[in-house]
Tab-separated table of C-alpha atoms in Angstrom:
chain	number	residue	atom	x	y	z
A	1	MET	CA	0.000	0.000	0.000
A	2	THR	CA	1.404	3.400	-0.952
A	3	PHE	CA	1.569	6.287	1.514
A	4	TYR	CA	-1.070	8.243	-0.391
A	5	HIS	CA	-3.380	5.247	-0.570
A	6	ALA	CA	-3.093	4.875	3.215
A	7	LEU	CA	-3.692	8.617	3.617
A	8	THR	CA	-6.855	8.664	1.484
A	9	PRO	CA	-9.449	7.833	4.214
A	10	TYR	CA	-8.167	10.728	6.350
A	11	TYR	CA	-7.270	13.275	3.673
A	12	ASP	CA	-10.509	15.257	3.843
A	13	VAL	CA	-10.106	15.716	7.596
A	14	LEU	CA	-6.389	16.513	7.466
A	15	PHE	CA	-6.407	18.821	4.444
A	16	PRO	CA	-9.782	20.509	3.988
A	17	ALA	CA	-10.027	23.386	1.546
A	18	ASN	CA	-9.482	26.602	3.475
A	19	GLU	CA	-10.702	30.117	2.779
A	20	LYS	CA	-7.229	31.594	2.269
A	21	GLN	CA	-6.430	29.057	-0.465
A	22	LEU	CA	-9.765	29.558	-2.156
A	23	ARG	CA	-9.569	33.361	-2.048
A	24	TYR	CA	-6.052	33.281	-3.484
A	25	ILE	CA	-6.930	30.946	-6.347
A	26	SER	CA	-10.206	32.671	-7.198
A	27	SER	CA	-8.488	36.089	-7.251
A	28	TYR	CA	-6.873	35.092	-10.567
A	29	TYR	CA	-9.869	33.615	-12.362
A	30	ALA	CA	-13.304	34.943	-13.270
A	31	GLU	CA	-16.312	32.903	-12.186
A	32	GLY	CA	-17.106	30.283	-14.801
A	33	SER	CA	-13.456	29.869	-15.815
A	34	SER	CA	-12.155	26.448	-16.815
A	35	LEU	CA	-9.545	25.262	-14.290
A	36	LEU	CA	-7.218	22.279	-14.014
A	37	ASP	CA	-6.193	21.118	-10.523
A	38	MET	CA	-2.958	19.100	-10.826
A	39	GLY	CA	-2.373	16.686	-7.954
A	40	ALA	CA	-5.843	17.277	-6.559
A	41	GLY	CA	-5.702	14.784	-3.683
A	42	THR	CA	-9.296	13.904	-2.834
A	43	GLY	CA	-10.537	17.042	-4.565
A	44	ASN	CA	-11.391	19.278	-1.633
A	45	ILE	CA	-10.171	22.479	-3.316
A	46	ALA	CA	-11.535	21.442	-6.706
A	47	TYR	CA	-14.960	20.665	-5.256
A	48	ALA	CA	-15.135	23.970	-3.370
A	49	LEU	CA	-14.211	25.920	-6.512
A	50	ALA	CA	-16.721	23.977	-8.599
A	51	GLU	CA	-19.424	24.750	-6.055
A	52	ALA	CA	-18.400	28.430	-6.334
A	53	GLY	CA	-19.095	28.420	-10.069
A	54	TYR	CA	-15.846	27.306	-11.722
A	55	ASN	CA	-15.575	24.411	-14.165
A	56	VAL	CA	-12.853	22.266	-12.619
A	57	THR	CA	-10.995	19.224	-13.898
A	58	ALA	CA	-9.264	17.530	-10.950
A	59	ALA	CA	-6.262	15.411	-11.961
A	60	GLU	CA	-4.990	12.850	-9.431
A	61	PRO	CA	-2.951	9.741	-10.350
A	62	GLU	CA	-3.445	7.968	-6.985
A	63	ALA	CA	-6.398	5.681	-7.780
A	64	SER	CA	-8.006	5.718	-4.330
A	65	MET	CA	-7.938	9.519	-4.199
A	66	CYS	CA	-9.267	9.846	-7.731
A	67	ASP	CA	-12.177	7.605	-6.748
A	68	ARG	CA	-12.993	10.076	-3.954
A	69	ILE	CA	-13.015	12.915	-6.478
A	70	ARG	CA	-15.367	10.966	-8.760
A	71	ALA	CA	-17.764	10.525	-5.852
A	72	LYS	CA	-17.716	14.282	-5.242
A	73	ALA	CA	-18.168	14.946	-8.961
A	74	GLU	CA	-21.485	13.041	-8.810
A	75	GLN	CA	-22.704	15.807	-6.479
A	76	CYS	CA	-21.458	18.690	-8.648
A	77	GLY	CA	-21.796	18.850	-12.417
A	78	ARG	CA	-18.977	21.397	-12.719
A	79	LEU	CA	-16.360	18.945	-11.369
A	80	THR	CA	-14.627	16.261	-13.447
A	81	ALA	CA	-12.062	13.710	-12.224
A	82	VAL	CA	-9.178	12.337	-14.309
A	83	SER	CA	-6.249	10.120	-13.295
A	84	THR	CA	-3.693	12.142	-15.277
A	85	SER	CA	-0.253	12.700	-13.739
A	86	MET	CA	1.866	15.850	-13.943
A	87	LEU	CA	3.850	14.408	-16.859
A	88	GLU	CA	0.774	13.402	-18.864
A	89	LEU	CA	-0.731	16.812	-19.557
A	90	ASP	CA	-0.370	16.292	-23.290
A	91	GLN	CA	-2.995	13.514	-23.003
A	92	LEU	CA	-5.667	16.027	-22.036
A	93	ILE	CA	-7.746	17.351	-24.910
A	94	GLU	CA	-9.026	20.506	-23.242
A	95	HIS	CA	-7.330	23.864	-22.711
A	96	TYR	CA	-7.827	25.893	-19.547
A	97	ASP	CA	-8.102	29.451	-18.295
A	98	GLY	CA	-6.057	28.432	-15.283
A	99	ILE	CA	-3.975	25.589	-13.882
A	100	TYR	CA	-3.043	25.297	-10.224
A	101	CYS	CA	-0.676	22.855	-8.533
A	102	VAL	CA	-0.634	23.317	-4.754
A	103	GLY	CA	0.239	21.321	-1.640
A	104	ASN	CA	3.919	20.752	-2.561
A	105	THR	CA	2.885	18.424	-5.391
A	106	LEU	CA	5.501	19.746	-7.832
A	107	ALA	CA	8.396	18.531	-5.664
A	108	HIS	CA	7.346	14.914	-6.260
A	109	LEU	CA	8.854	15.140	-9.742
A	110	GLN	CA	12.323	13.631	-9.994
A	111	ASP	CA	14.483	16.483	-11.256
A	112	ARG	CA	14.585	19.819	-13.062
A	113	LYS	CA	14.051	18.115	-16.412
A	114	GLU	CA	10.703	16.676	-15.284
A	115	ILE	CA	9.684	19.944	-13.647
A	116	ARG	CA	10.470	21.863	-16.814
A	117	GLN	CA	8.457	19.319	-18.837
A	118	PHE	CA	5.446	19.913	-16.600
A	119	LEU	CA	5.816	23.698	-16.815
A	120	GLN	CA	6.164	23.573	-20.602
A	121	GLU	CA	3.120	21.346	-21.003
A	122	ALA	CA	1.146	23.526	-18.581
A	123	HIS	CA	2.015	26.569	-20.689
A	124	GLY	CA	0.732	24.752	-23.748
A	125	LYS	CA	-2.539	23.779	-22.048
A	126	LEU	CA	-3.336	27.328	-20.935
A	127	ARG	CA	-5.499	29.543	-23.075
A	128	ALA	CA	-4.231	32.997	-24.030
A	129	HIS	CA	-3.599	35.119	-20.908
A	130	GLY	CA	-4.079	32.058	-18.678
A	131	THR	CA	-2.345	31.746	-15.308
A	132	LEU	CA	-0.442	28.898	-13.642
A	133	LEU	CA	-0.407	28.856	-9.821
A	134	ILE	CA	2.185	26.834	-7.907
A	135	GLN	CA	2.640	26.275	-4.175
A	136	VAL	CA	5.623	24.356	-2.798
A	137	VAL	CA	7.620	24.210	0.391
A	138	ASN	CA	10.221	26.980	0.351
A	139	TYR	CA	13.254	24.813	-0.337
A	140	ASP	CA	15.593	27.793	-0.116
A	141	ASN	CA	14.757	27.730	3.578
A	142	VAL	CA	15.158	23.946	3.856
A	143	LEU	CA	18.496	23.950	2.012
A	144	ALA	CA	19.774	26.732	4.285
A	145	GLY	CA	19.765	24.156	7.091
A	146	SER	CA	16.800	25.521	8.983
A	147	ASN	CA	15.039	23.223	11.414
A	148	PHE	CA	12.056	23.046	9.108
A	149	THR	CA	8.932	21.390	10.501
A	150	PHE	CA	5.176	21.688	10.201
A	151	PRO	CA	2.752	21.760	13.124
A	152	VAL	CA	1.308	18.391	14.054
A	153	ILE	CA	-2.225	17.928	12.719
A	154	ARG	CA	-4.331	16.309	15.409
A	155	ASN	CA	-8.011	15.669	16.003
A	156	GLU	CA	-10.067	13.043	17.811
A	157	HIS	CA	-9.585	10.502	15.007
A	158	VAL	CA	-6.094	10.959	13.584
A	159	THR	CA	-2.657	12.476	14.190
A	160	PHE	CA	-0.329	13.434	11.350
A	161	VAL	CA	3.340	14.338	11.939
A	162	ARG	CA	5.541	15.729	9.119
A	163	SER	CA	9.199	16.695	8.893
A	164	TYR	CA	11.914	17.231	6.275
A	165	GLU	CA	15.488	15.970	6.185
A	166	LEU	CA	18.110	16.917	3.604
A	167	VAL	CA	19.900	13.843	2.193
A	168	ASP	CA	22.332	14.410	-0.695
A	169	ASP	CA	20.376	16.157	-3.473
A	170	ARG	CA	16.962	15.171	-2.128
A	171	VAL	CA	14.747	16.153	0.766
A	172	LEU	CA	13.099	13.276	2.602
A	173	PHE	CA	9.500	13.994	3.464
A	174	MET	CA	8.970	11.926	6.602
A	175	THR	CA	5.519	11.310	7.995
A	176	THR	CA	3.784	9.352	10.711
A	177	LEU	CA	0.046	8.818	10.459
A	178	THR	CA	-1.660	7.490	13.601
A	179	ALA	CA	-5.282	6.388	13.397
A	180	ASN	CA	-7.320	3.916	15.440
A	181	GLY	CA	-4.294	3.233	17.625
A	182	GLN	CA	-2.132	2.192	14.658
A	183	ALA	CA	0.855	4.214	13.450
A	184	GLU	CA	2.220	4.087	9.910
A	185	SER	CA	5.429	5.877	8.934
A	186	SER	CA	6.691	6.786	5.498
A	187	SER	CA	9.647	8.513	3.854
A	188	ILE	CA	9.270	10.060	0.394
A	189	PRO	CA	12.177	11.645	-1.529
A	190	LEU	CA	11.341	15.070	-2.947
A	191	PHE	CA	13.282	17.278	-5.344
A	192	PRO	CA	14.098	20.579	-3.591
A	193	VAL	CA	13.410	23.013	-6.431
A	194	THR	CA	14.353	26.561	-5.421
A	195	TYR	CA	12.850	29.969	-6.112
A	196	ASN	CA	15.500	30.953	-8.671
A	197	GLN	CA	15.269	27.597	-10.462
A	198	LEU	CA	11.496	27.804	-10.754
A	199	VAL	CA	11.430	31.405	-11.947
A	200	LEU	CA	14.101	30.704	-14.578
A	201	MET	CA	12.255	27.624	-15.868
A	202	LEU	CA	8.954	29.489	-16.010
A	203	GLU	CA	10.577	32.253	-18.046
A	204	GLN	CA	12.206	29.709	-20.367
A	205	CYS	CA	8.805	28.061	-20.905
A	206	GLY	CA	7.299	31.321	-22.080
A	207	PHE	CA	5.562	32.777	-19.031
A	208	CYS	CA	5.796	36.540	-19.253
A	209	ARG	CA	4.990	37.832	-15.749
A	210	ILE	CA	5.711	36.001	-12.507
A	211	GLU	CA	4.521	36.940	-9.015
A	212	ALA	CA	6.106	35.408	-5.893
A	213	TYR	CA	4.562	35.211	-2.435
A	214	SER	CA	5.200	33.613	0.964
A	215	ASN	CA	1.585	32.762	1.719
A	216	PHE	CA	-1.917	32.756	0.275
A	217	GLU	CA	-2.484	36.267	1.609
A	218	LYS	CA	0.092	37.498	-0.946
A	219	ALA	CA	2.832	38.503	1.485
A	220	PRO	CA	5.987	39.151	-0.585
A	221	TYR	CA	8.276	36.158	-1.005
A	222	ALA	CA	11.056	35.855	1.593
A	223	SER	CA	13.839	33.269	1.610
A	224	ASP	CA	13.128	32.345	5.243
A	225	ALA	CA	9.403	31.803	4.697
A	226	SER	CA	7.918	28.306	4.954
A	227	ALA	CA	6.200	28.421	1.555
A	228	LEU	CA	6.847	29.608	-1.979
A	229	ILE	CA	3.773	30.530	-4.027
A	230	LEU	CA	4.085	31.603	-7.650
A	231	ALA	CA	1.601	33.018	-10.133
A	232	ALA	CA	2.907	32.763	-13.699
A	233	HIS	CA	0.997	34.474	-16.510
A	234	LYS	CA	0.967	33.342	-20.142
């Protein structure tokens, strides 16, 4: 069983769509816009945006999570689920007003070559004047040797502990999920793509204006922030 398969039953509780995320995303797109959510998890953000009037395609390669999105799509005609991965964008027929990839999904790609492939294909799938939104962990901060951790997520049903450890040219994303008295630990290697690397690749892929923030409230990007959020315009 993969980590994300094991996480699926608890994902909605651990990572609900929040108002700051939704306000940030919707600030770039007019109501009724066609959006692509890459790495949608169980579709919490996608479902909330669809309910708000957007037409959302939620792409999630983990089968158990994609099944959750399909169940939500039955309740909302503006939501569609597909099992497309980040490197399979060219298989999608549609083009979109916006594409967003949040929750540190991008760092699951293996190297800069794969990241650039995704960015290039995303550029090609955007309509004229479309916008790509990206949220990742601020790896400039991680690579600086900071003691980088996230708060423990805890409720009456589940506890989720996350931390990061730099090993060679990768960052290990280490987790422990405890539910029903049973603990399951996992370690996932991530590629620590930095602010400068991402901006350069976005420019090389044809994006003409790039905004950088430290949070969903649009605080200016800072190297010691915990997050890097980019808005790249076609």
